[in-house]
CSV table of C-alpha atoms in Angstrom, one decimal:
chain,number,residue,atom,x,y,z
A,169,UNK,CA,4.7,-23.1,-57.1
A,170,UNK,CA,5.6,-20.0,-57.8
A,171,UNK,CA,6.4,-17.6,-54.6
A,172,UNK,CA,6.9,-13.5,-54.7
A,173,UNK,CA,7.1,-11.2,-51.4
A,174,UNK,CA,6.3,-8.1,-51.2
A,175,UNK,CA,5.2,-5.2,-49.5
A,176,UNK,CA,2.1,-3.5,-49.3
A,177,UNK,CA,1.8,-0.6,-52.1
A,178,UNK,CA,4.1,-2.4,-54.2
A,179,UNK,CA,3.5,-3.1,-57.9
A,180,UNK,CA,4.7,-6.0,-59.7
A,181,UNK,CA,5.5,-5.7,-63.1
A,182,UNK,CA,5.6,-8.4,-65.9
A,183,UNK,CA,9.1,-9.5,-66.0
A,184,UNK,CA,10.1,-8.4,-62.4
A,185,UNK,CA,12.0,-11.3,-60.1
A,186,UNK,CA,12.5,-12.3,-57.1
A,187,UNK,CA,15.2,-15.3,-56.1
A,188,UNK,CA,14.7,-18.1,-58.9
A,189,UNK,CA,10.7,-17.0,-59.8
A,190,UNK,CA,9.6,-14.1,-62.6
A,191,UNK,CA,6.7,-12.7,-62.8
A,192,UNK,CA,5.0,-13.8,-66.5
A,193,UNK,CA,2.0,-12.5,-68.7
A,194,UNK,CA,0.5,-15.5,-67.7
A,195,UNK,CA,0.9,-14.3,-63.6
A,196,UNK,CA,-0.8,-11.0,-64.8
A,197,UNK,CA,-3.6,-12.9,-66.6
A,198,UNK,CA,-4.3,-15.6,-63.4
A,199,UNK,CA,-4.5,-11.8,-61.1
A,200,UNK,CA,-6.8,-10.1,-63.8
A,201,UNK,CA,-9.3,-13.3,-64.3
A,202,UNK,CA,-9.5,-13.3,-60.4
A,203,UNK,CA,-10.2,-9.4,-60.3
A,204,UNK,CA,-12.9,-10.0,-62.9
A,205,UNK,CA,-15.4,-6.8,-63.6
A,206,UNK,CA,-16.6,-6.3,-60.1
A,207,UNK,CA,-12.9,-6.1,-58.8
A,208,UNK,CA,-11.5,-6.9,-55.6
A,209,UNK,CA,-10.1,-4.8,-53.1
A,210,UNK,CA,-6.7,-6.6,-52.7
A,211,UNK,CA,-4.6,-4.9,-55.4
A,212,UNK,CA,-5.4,-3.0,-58.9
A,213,UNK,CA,-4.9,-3.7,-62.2
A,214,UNK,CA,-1.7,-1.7,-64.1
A,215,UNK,CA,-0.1,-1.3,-67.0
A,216,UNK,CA,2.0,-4.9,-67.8
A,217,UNK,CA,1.1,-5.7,-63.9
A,218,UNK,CA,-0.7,-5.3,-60.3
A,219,UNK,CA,-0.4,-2.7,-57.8
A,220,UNK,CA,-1.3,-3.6,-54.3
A,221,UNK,CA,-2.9,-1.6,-51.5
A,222,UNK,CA,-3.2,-1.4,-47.9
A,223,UNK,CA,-3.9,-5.0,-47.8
A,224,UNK,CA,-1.5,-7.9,-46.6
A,225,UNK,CA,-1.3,-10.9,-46.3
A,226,UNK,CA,-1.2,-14.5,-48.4
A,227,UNK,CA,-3.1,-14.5,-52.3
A,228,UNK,CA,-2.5,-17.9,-54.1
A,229,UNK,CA,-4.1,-18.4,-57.5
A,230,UNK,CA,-2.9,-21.6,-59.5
A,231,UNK,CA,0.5,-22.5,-58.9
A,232,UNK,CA,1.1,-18.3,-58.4
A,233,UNK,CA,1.5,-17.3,-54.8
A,234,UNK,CA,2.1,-14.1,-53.5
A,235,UNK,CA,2.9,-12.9,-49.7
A,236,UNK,CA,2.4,-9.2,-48.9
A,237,UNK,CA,3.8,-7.6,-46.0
A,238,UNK,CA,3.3,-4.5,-43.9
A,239,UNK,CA,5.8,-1.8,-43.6
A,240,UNK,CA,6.1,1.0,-41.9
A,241,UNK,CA,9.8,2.2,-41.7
A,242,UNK,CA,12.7,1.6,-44.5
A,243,UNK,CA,13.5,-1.6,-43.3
A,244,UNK,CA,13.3,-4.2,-45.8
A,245,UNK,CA,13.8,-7.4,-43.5
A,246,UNK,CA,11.0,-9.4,-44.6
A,247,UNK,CA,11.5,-11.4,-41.3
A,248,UNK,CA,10.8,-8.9,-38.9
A,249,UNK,CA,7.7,-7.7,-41.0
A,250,UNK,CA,6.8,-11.4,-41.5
A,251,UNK,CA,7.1,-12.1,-37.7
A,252,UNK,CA,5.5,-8.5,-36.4
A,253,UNK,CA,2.2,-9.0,-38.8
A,254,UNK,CA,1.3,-12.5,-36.8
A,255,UNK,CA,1.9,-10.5,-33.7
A,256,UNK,CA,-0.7,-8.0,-34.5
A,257,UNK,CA,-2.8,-11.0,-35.7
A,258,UNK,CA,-1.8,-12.0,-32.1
A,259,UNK,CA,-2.6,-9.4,-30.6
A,260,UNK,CA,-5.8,-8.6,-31.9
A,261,UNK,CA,-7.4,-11.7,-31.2
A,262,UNK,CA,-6.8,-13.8,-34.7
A,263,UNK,CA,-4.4,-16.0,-33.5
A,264,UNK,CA,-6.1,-16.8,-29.9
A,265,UNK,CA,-3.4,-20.1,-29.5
A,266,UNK,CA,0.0,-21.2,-29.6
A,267,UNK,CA,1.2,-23.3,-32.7
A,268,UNK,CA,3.8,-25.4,-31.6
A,269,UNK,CA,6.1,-25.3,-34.2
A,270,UNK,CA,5.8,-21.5,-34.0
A,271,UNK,CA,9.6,-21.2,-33.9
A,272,UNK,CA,10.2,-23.9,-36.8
A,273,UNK,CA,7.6,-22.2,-39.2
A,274,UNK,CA,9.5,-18.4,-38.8
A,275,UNK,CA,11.9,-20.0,-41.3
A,276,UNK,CA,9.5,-20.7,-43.8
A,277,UNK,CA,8.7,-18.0,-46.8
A,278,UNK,CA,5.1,-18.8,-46.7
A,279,UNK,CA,4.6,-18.4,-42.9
A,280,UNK,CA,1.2,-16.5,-42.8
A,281,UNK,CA,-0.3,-19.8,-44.5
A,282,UNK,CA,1.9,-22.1,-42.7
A,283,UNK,CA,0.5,-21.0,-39.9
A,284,UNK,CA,-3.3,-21.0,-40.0
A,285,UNK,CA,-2.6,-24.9,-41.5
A,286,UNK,CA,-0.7,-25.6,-38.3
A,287,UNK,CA,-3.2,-24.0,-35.3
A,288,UNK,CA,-6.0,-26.0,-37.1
A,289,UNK,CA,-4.4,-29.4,-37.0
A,290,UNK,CA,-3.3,-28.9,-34.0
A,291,UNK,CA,-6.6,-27.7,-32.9
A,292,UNK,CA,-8.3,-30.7,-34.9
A,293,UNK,CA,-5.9,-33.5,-33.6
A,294,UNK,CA,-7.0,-32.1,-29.9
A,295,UNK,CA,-10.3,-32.6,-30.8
A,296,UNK,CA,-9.9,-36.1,-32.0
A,297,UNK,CA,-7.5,-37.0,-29.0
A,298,UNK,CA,-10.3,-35.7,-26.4
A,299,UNK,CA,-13.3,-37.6,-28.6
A,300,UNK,CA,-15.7,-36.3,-31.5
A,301,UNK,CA,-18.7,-34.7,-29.8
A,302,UNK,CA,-21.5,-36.7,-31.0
A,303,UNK,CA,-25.0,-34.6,-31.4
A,304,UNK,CA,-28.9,-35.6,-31.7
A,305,UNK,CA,-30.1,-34.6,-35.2
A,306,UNK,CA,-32.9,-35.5,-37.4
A,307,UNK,CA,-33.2,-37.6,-40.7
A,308,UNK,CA,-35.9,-38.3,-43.6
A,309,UNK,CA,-35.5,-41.7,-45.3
A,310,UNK,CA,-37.0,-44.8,-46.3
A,311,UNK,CA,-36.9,-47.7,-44.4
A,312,UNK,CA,-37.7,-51.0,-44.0
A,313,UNK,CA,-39.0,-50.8,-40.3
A,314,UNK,CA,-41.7,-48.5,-39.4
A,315,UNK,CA,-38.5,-46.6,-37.2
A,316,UNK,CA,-39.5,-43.3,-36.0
A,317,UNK,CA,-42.3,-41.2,-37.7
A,318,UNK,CA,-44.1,-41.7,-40.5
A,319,UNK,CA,-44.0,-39.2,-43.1
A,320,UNK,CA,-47.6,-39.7,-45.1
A,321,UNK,CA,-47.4,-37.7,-47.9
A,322,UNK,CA,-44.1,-38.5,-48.9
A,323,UNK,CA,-44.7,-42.1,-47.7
A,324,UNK,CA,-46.9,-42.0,-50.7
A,325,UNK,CA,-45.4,-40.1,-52.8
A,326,UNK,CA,-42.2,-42.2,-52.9
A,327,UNK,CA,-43.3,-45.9,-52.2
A,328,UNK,CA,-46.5,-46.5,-54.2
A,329,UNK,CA,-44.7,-49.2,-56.0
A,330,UNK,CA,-42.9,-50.7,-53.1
A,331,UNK,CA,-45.2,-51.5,-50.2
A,332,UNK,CA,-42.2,-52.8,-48.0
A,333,UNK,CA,-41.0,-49.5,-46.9
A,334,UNK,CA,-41.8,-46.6,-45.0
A,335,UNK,CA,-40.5,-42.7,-45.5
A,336,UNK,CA,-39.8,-42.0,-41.6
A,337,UNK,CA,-38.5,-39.4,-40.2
A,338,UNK,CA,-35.6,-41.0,-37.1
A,339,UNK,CA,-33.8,-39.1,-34.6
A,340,UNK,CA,-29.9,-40.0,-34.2
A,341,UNK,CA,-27.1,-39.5,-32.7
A,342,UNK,CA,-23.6,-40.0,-34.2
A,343,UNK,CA,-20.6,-37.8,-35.1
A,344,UNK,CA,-22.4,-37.2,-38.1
A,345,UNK,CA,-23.5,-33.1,-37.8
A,346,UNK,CA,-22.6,-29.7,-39.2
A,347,UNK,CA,-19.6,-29.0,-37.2
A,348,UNK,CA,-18.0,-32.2,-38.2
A,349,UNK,CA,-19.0,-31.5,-41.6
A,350,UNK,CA,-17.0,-28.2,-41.6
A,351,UNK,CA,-14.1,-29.7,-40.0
A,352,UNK,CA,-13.9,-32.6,-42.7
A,353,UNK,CA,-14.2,-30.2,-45.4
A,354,UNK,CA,-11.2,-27.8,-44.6
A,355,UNK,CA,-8.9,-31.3,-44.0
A,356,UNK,CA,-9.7,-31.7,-47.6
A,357,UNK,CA,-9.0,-27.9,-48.4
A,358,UNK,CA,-5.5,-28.4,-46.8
A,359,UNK,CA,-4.3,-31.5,-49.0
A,360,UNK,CA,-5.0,-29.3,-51.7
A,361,UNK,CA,-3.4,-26.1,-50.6
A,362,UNK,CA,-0.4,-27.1,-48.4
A,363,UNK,CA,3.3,-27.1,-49.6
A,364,UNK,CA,5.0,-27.5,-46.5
A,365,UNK,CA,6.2,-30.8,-45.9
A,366,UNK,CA,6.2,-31.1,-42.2
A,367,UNK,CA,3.0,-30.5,-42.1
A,368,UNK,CA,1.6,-33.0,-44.8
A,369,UNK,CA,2.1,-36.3,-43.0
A,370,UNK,CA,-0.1,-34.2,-40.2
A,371,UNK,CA,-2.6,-33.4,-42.7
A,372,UNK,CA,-2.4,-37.3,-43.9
A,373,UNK,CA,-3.3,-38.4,-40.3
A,374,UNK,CA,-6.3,-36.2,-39.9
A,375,UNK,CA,-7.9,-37.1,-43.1
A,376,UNK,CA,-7.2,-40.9,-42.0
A,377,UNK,CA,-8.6,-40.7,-38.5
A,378,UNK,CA,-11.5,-38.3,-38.9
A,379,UNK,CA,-14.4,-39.5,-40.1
A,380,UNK,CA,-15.6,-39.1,-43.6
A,381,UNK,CA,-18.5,-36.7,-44.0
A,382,UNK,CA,-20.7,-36.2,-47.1
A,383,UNK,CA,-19.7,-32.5,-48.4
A,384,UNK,CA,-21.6,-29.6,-48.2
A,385,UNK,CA,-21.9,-26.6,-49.3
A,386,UNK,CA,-20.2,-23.9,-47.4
A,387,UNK,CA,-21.1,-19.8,-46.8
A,388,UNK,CA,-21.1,-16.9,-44.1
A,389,UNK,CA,-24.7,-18.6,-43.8
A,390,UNK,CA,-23.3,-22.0,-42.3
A,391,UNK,CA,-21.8,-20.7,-39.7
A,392,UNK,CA,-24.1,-18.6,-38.8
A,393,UNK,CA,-25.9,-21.4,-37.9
A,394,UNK,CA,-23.4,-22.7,-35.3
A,395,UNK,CA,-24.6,-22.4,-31.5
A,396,UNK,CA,-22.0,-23.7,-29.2
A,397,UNK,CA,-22.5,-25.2,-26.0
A,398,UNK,CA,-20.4,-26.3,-23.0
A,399,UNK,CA,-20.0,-29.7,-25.0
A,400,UNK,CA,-18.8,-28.5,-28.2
A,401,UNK,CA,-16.9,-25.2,-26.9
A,402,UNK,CA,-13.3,-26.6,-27.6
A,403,UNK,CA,-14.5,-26.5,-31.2
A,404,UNK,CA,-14.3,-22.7,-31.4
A,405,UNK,CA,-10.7,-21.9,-32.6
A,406,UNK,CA,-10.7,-25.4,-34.9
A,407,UNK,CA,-13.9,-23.4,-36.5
A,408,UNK,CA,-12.3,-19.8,-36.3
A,409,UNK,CA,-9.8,-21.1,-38.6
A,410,UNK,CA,-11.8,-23.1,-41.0
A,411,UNK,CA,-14.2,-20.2,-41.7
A,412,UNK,CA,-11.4,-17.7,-42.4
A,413,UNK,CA,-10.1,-20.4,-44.8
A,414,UNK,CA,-13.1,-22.1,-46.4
A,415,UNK,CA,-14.8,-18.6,-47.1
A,416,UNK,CA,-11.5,-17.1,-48.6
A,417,UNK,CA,-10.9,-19.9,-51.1
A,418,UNK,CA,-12.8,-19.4,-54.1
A,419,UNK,CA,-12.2,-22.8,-56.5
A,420,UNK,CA,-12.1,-22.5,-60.2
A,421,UNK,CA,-15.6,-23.7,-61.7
A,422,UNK,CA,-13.8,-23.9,-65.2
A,423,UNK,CA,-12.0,-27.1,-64.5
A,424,UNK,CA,-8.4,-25.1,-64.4
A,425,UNK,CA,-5.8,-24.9,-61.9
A,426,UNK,CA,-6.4,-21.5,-60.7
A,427,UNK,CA,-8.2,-21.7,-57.6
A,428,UNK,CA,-7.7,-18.8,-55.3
A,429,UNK,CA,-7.1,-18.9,-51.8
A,430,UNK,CA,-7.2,-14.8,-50.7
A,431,UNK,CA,-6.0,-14.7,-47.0
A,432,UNK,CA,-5.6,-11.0,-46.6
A,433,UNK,CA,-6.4,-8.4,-43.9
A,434,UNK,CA,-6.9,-4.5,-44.5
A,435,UNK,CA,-4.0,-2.7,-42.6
A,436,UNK,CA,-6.0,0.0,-41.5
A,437,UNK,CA,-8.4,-2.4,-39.5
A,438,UNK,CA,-5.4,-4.5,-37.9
A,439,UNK,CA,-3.9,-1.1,-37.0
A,440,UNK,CA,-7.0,0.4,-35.1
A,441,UNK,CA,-7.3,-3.1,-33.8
A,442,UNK,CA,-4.1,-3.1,-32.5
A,443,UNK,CA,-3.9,-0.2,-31.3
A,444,UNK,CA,-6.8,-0.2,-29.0
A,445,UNK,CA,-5.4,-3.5,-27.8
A,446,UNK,CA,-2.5,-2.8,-27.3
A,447,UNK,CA,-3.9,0.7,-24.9
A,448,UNK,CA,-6.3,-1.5,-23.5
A,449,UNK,CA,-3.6,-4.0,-22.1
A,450,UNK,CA,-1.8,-1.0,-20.7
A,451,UNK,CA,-4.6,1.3,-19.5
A,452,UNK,CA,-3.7,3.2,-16.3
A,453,UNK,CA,-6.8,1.9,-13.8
A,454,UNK,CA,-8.4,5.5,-14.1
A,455,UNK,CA,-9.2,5.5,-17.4
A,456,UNK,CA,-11.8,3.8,-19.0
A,457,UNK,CA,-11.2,3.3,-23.1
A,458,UNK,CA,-14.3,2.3,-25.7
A,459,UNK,CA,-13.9,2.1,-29.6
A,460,UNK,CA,-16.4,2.8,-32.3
A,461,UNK,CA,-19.2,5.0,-30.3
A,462,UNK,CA,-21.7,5.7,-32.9
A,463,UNK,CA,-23.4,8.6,-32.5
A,464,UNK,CA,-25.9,10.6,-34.9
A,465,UNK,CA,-24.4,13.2,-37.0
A,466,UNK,CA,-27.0,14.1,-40.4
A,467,UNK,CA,-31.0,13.0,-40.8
A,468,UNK,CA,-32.7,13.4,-44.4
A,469,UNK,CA,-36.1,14.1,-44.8
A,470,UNK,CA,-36.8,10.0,-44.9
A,471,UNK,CA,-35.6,10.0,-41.2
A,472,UNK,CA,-32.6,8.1,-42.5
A,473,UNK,CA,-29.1,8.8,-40.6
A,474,UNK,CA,-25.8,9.7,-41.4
A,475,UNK,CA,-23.4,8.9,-38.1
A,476,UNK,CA,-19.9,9.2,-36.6
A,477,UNK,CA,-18.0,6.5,-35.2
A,478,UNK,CA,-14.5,7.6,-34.2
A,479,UNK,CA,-12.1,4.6,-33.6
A,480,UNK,CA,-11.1,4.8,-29.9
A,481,UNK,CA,-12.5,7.2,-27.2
A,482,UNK,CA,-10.0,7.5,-23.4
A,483,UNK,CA,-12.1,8.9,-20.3
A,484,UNK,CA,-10.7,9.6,-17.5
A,485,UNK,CA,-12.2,11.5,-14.3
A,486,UNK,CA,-10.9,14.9,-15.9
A,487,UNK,CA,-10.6,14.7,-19.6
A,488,UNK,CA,-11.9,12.4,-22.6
A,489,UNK,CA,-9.8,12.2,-25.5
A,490,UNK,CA,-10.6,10.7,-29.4
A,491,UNK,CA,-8.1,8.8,-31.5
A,492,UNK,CA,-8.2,7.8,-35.1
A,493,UNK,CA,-5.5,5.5,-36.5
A,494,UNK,CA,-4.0,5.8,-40.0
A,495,UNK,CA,-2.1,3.1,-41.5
A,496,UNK,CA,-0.1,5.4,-43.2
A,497,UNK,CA,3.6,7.3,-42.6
A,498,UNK,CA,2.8,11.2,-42.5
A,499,UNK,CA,7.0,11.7,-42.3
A,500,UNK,CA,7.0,15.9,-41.8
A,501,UNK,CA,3.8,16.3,-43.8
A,502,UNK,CA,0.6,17.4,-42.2
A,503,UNK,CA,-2.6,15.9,-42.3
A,504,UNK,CA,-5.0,16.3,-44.9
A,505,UNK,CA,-7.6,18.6,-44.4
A,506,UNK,CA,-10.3,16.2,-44.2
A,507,UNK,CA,-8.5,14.2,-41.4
A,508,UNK,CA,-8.3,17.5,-39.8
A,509,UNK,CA,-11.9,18.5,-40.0
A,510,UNK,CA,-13.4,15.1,-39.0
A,511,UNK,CA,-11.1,15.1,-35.7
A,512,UNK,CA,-12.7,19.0,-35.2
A,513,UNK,CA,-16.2,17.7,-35.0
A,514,UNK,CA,-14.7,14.9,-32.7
A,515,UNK,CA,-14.5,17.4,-30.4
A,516,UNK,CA,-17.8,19.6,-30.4
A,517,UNK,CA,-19.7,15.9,-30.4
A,518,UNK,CA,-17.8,14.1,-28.0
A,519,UNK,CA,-17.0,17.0,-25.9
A,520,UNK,CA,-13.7,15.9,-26.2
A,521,UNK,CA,-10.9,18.1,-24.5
A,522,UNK,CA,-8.3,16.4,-27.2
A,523,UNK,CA,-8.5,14.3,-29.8
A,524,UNK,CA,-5.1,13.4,-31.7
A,525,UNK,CA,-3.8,11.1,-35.3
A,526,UNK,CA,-1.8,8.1,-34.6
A,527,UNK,CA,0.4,6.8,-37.3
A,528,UNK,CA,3.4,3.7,-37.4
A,529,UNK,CA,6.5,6.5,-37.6
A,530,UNK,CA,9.1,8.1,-35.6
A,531,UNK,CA,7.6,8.2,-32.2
A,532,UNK,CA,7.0,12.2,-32.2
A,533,UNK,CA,4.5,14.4,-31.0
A,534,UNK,CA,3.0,16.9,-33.0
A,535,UNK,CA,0.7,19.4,-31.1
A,536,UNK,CA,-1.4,21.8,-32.3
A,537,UNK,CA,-5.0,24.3,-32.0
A,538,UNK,CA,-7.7,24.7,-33.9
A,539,UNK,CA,-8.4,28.4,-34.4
A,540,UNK,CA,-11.6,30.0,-33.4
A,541,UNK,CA,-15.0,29.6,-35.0
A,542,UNK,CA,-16.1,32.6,-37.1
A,543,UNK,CA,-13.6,34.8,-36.4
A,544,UNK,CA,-10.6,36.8,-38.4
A,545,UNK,CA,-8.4,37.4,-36.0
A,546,UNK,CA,-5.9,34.2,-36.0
A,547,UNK,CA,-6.6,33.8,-33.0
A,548,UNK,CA,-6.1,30.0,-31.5
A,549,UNK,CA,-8.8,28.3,-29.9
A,550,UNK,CA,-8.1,25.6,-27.0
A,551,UNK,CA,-9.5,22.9,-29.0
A,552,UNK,CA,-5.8,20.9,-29.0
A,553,UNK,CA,-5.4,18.0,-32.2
A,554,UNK,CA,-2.7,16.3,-32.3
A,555,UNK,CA,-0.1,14.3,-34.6
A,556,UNK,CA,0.9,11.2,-33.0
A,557,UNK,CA,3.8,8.7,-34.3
A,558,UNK,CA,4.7,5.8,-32.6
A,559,UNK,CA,8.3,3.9,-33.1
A,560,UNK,CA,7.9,0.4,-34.3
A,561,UNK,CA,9.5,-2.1,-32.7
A,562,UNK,CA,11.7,-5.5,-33.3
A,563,UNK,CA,9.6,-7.4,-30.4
A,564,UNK,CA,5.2,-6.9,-30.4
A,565,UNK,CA,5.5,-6.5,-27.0
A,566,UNK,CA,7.9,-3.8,-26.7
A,567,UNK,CA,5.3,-1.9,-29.6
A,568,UNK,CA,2.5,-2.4,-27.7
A,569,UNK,CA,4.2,-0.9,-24.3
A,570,UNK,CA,5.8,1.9,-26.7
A,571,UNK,CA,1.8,2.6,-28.0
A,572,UNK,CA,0.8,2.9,-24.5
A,573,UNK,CA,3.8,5.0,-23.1
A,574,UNK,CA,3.4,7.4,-26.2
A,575,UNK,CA,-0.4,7.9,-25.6
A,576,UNK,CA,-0.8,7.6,-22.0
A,577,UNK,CA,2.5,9.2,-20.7
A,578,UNK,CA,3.8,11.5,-23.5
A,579,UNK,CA,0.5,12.8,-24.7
A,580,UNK,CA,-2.2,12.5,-22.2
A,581,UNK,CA,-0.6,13.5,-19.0
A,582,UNK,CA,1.8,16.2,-20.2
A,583,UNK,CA,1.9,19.8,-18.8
A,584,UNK,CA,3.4,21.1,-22.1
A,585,UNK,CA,1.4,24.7,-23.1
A,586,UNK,CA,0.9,25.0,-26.2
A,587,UNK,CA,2.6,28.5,-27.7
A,588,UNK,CA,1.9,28.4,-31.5
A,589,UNK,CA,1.9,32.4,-33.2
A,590,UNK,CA,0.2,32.8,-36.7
A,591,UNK,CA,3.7,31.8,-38.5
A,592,UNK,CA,3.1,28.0,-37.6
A,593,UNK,CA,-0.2,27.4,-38.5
């Protein structure tokens, strides 16, 4: 198995290395057969390679695998951007539970993966250790007993020839049911996809000690068929996992080895996610914080409409304030004028009395004012929009409290006037 890391925006090139491993023609073909004609929104297709965007994570295809990590500053430690991705994961809500070999897996290059494959075993050998929940469901078969209800028309369809039996339809209750179903069929996913060796014998067990369950045919649809109850809530984080994995892998129908396991998360979600965890763990008990208020911006003649939906929205008793994150660093550069111009409605429609950008960067404050409406005079309005950077940090916690103290402290409950002249618009 091949193994590259990388970070986010980075191309890889036919011929580039990393340790023992180069990147071959053949690489470049395995990436392009998975991007197909519709494309996927992981990386694009170069010249002699791939670039990638502003998605990380884990992409395996074949015996290819490929871990991209975040970055934000010029450090290139792949362990600190390795360990502060699962923290946003963390943070956010992915990763709900403790692996415990969290600290023996931060050694490992394919740690993302290694990861997911540990919380589920552990969450499945729980499961197992506590008892299967067994469930009432229904069946159509034939039988030799009249067991249950007859099923006529069938009845006849299938047994004119053999008088002895009886279609029925039987209620019973065994371990034999969807969740179990979904559970069996990601063990099997992880004998396939696993290369880390502690974790195989673990993987061994489960497929040894859990029952064996016809397969099925898993898809968004499955689960949303799931309705938990107070008997079969520990199941939730086991089935967390197994949907992120079981709807990411995508096997080869040719009969190859490339089958394609796509564990990636867009940046700019796990930011604003982040983000607006990381404020709400640290809100001051006056203000009140809500993301993604939709509100109606446009209607066309067919009554269809066209809304807003800024990412995070602060109220307090005196002021209400509108973020939107960027992934992105700025650096000195100032944002582009569409940024600009959706934060300016941000304020006429949320009668916002600020509304501020918040990038990964330096941990500066940029202030600024919107000049008045349909006037020549340069003359500043006092609608205030903001450029907001925030440090990143070794430890998630300490990011998190910096995120807070930068927004709360430095930027919301500040007395500093604003005194911009015409030179520094």
């Amino acid at each position: 198995m091949k193994h590259f890391i990388i970070y986010e925006h980075q191309k890889l090139r036919i011929g580039d290395k990393y340790k023992e491993w180069t990147f071959e023609d053949k690489d470049r073909q395995a990436l392009e057969t998975f991007y197909g004609t519709e494309g996927v929104p992981y990386f694009k297709l170069i010249h002699r390679g791939v670039r990638f965007i502003q998605y990380v994570g884990v992409l395996q295809i074949g015996n290819l695998r490929i871990e991209v990590l975040p970055k934000a500053d010029r450090s290139s430690e792949e362990n600190k951007w390795r360990d502060l991705l699962i923290g946003m994961l963390q943070a956010v809500g992915t990763f709900n539970i403790q692996a415990p070999s969290y600290s023996a897996l931060q050694t490992k290059q394919n740690f993302i993966l290694d990861l997911y494959i540990s919380l589920f075993i552990q969450e499945v050998e729980l499961l197992l250790h506590k008892g299967l929940v067994k469930k009432y469901y229904q069946i159509e078969k034939n039988s030799l007993a009249l067991k249950g209800s007859l099923l006529f028309g069938k009845h006849l369809q299938k047994n004119v020839v053999h008088q002895e039996r009886f279609y029925v339809r039987q209620t019973t209750y065994n371990k034999t049911h969807l969740l179990h179903q979904i559970l069996y069929k990601t063990i099997l996913l992880l004998k396939q996809i696993n290369l880390n060796q502690s974790l195989s014998s673990r993987i061994g067990s489960l497929c040894l000690h859990f029952p064996e369950m016809k397969p099925i045919k898993v898809t968004t649809a499955t689960f949303k068929k799931i309705v938990l109850n107070r008997k079969t809530a520990a199941y939730k984080n086991a089935l967390e996992i197994a949907r992120l994995l079981l709807l990411n892998y995508h096997p080869d129908l040719k009969g190859s080895s490339d089958n394609v396991l796509a564990l990636m998360f867009d940046m700019n979600y796990l930011w604003e996610a982040f983000v607006y965890k990381s404020l709400l763990k640290h809100a001051p008990k006056d203000v009140q914080i809500t993301k993604q208020v939709h509100r109606n911006f446009w209607q066309s003649k067919a009554k269809k409409n066209t809304g807003m939906r800024p990412d995070i929205i602060l109220t307090s008793s005196t002021q209400k304030a509108v973020l939107d994150t960027k992934w992105k660093t700025i650096g000195s550069h100032n944002p582009s004028i569409h940024n600009l111009r959706q934060l300016y409605v941000y304020h006429r429609y949320y009668s916002a009395q600020r509304v501020a950008l918040v990038y990964p960067g330096e941990g500066d404050i940029q202030r600024g004012r919107y000049f008045k409406d349909l006037e020549q005079t340069n003359e500043l309005s006092c609608n205030e929009c903001s450029v907001i950077t925030i440090e990143t940090k070794d430890q998630i916690d300490d990011w998190q409290q910096a995120i807070a103290n930068q927004i709360y402290h430095n930027w919301l409950n500040t007395t500093e006037s604003l005194s911009l002249t015409n030179t520094q618009k």
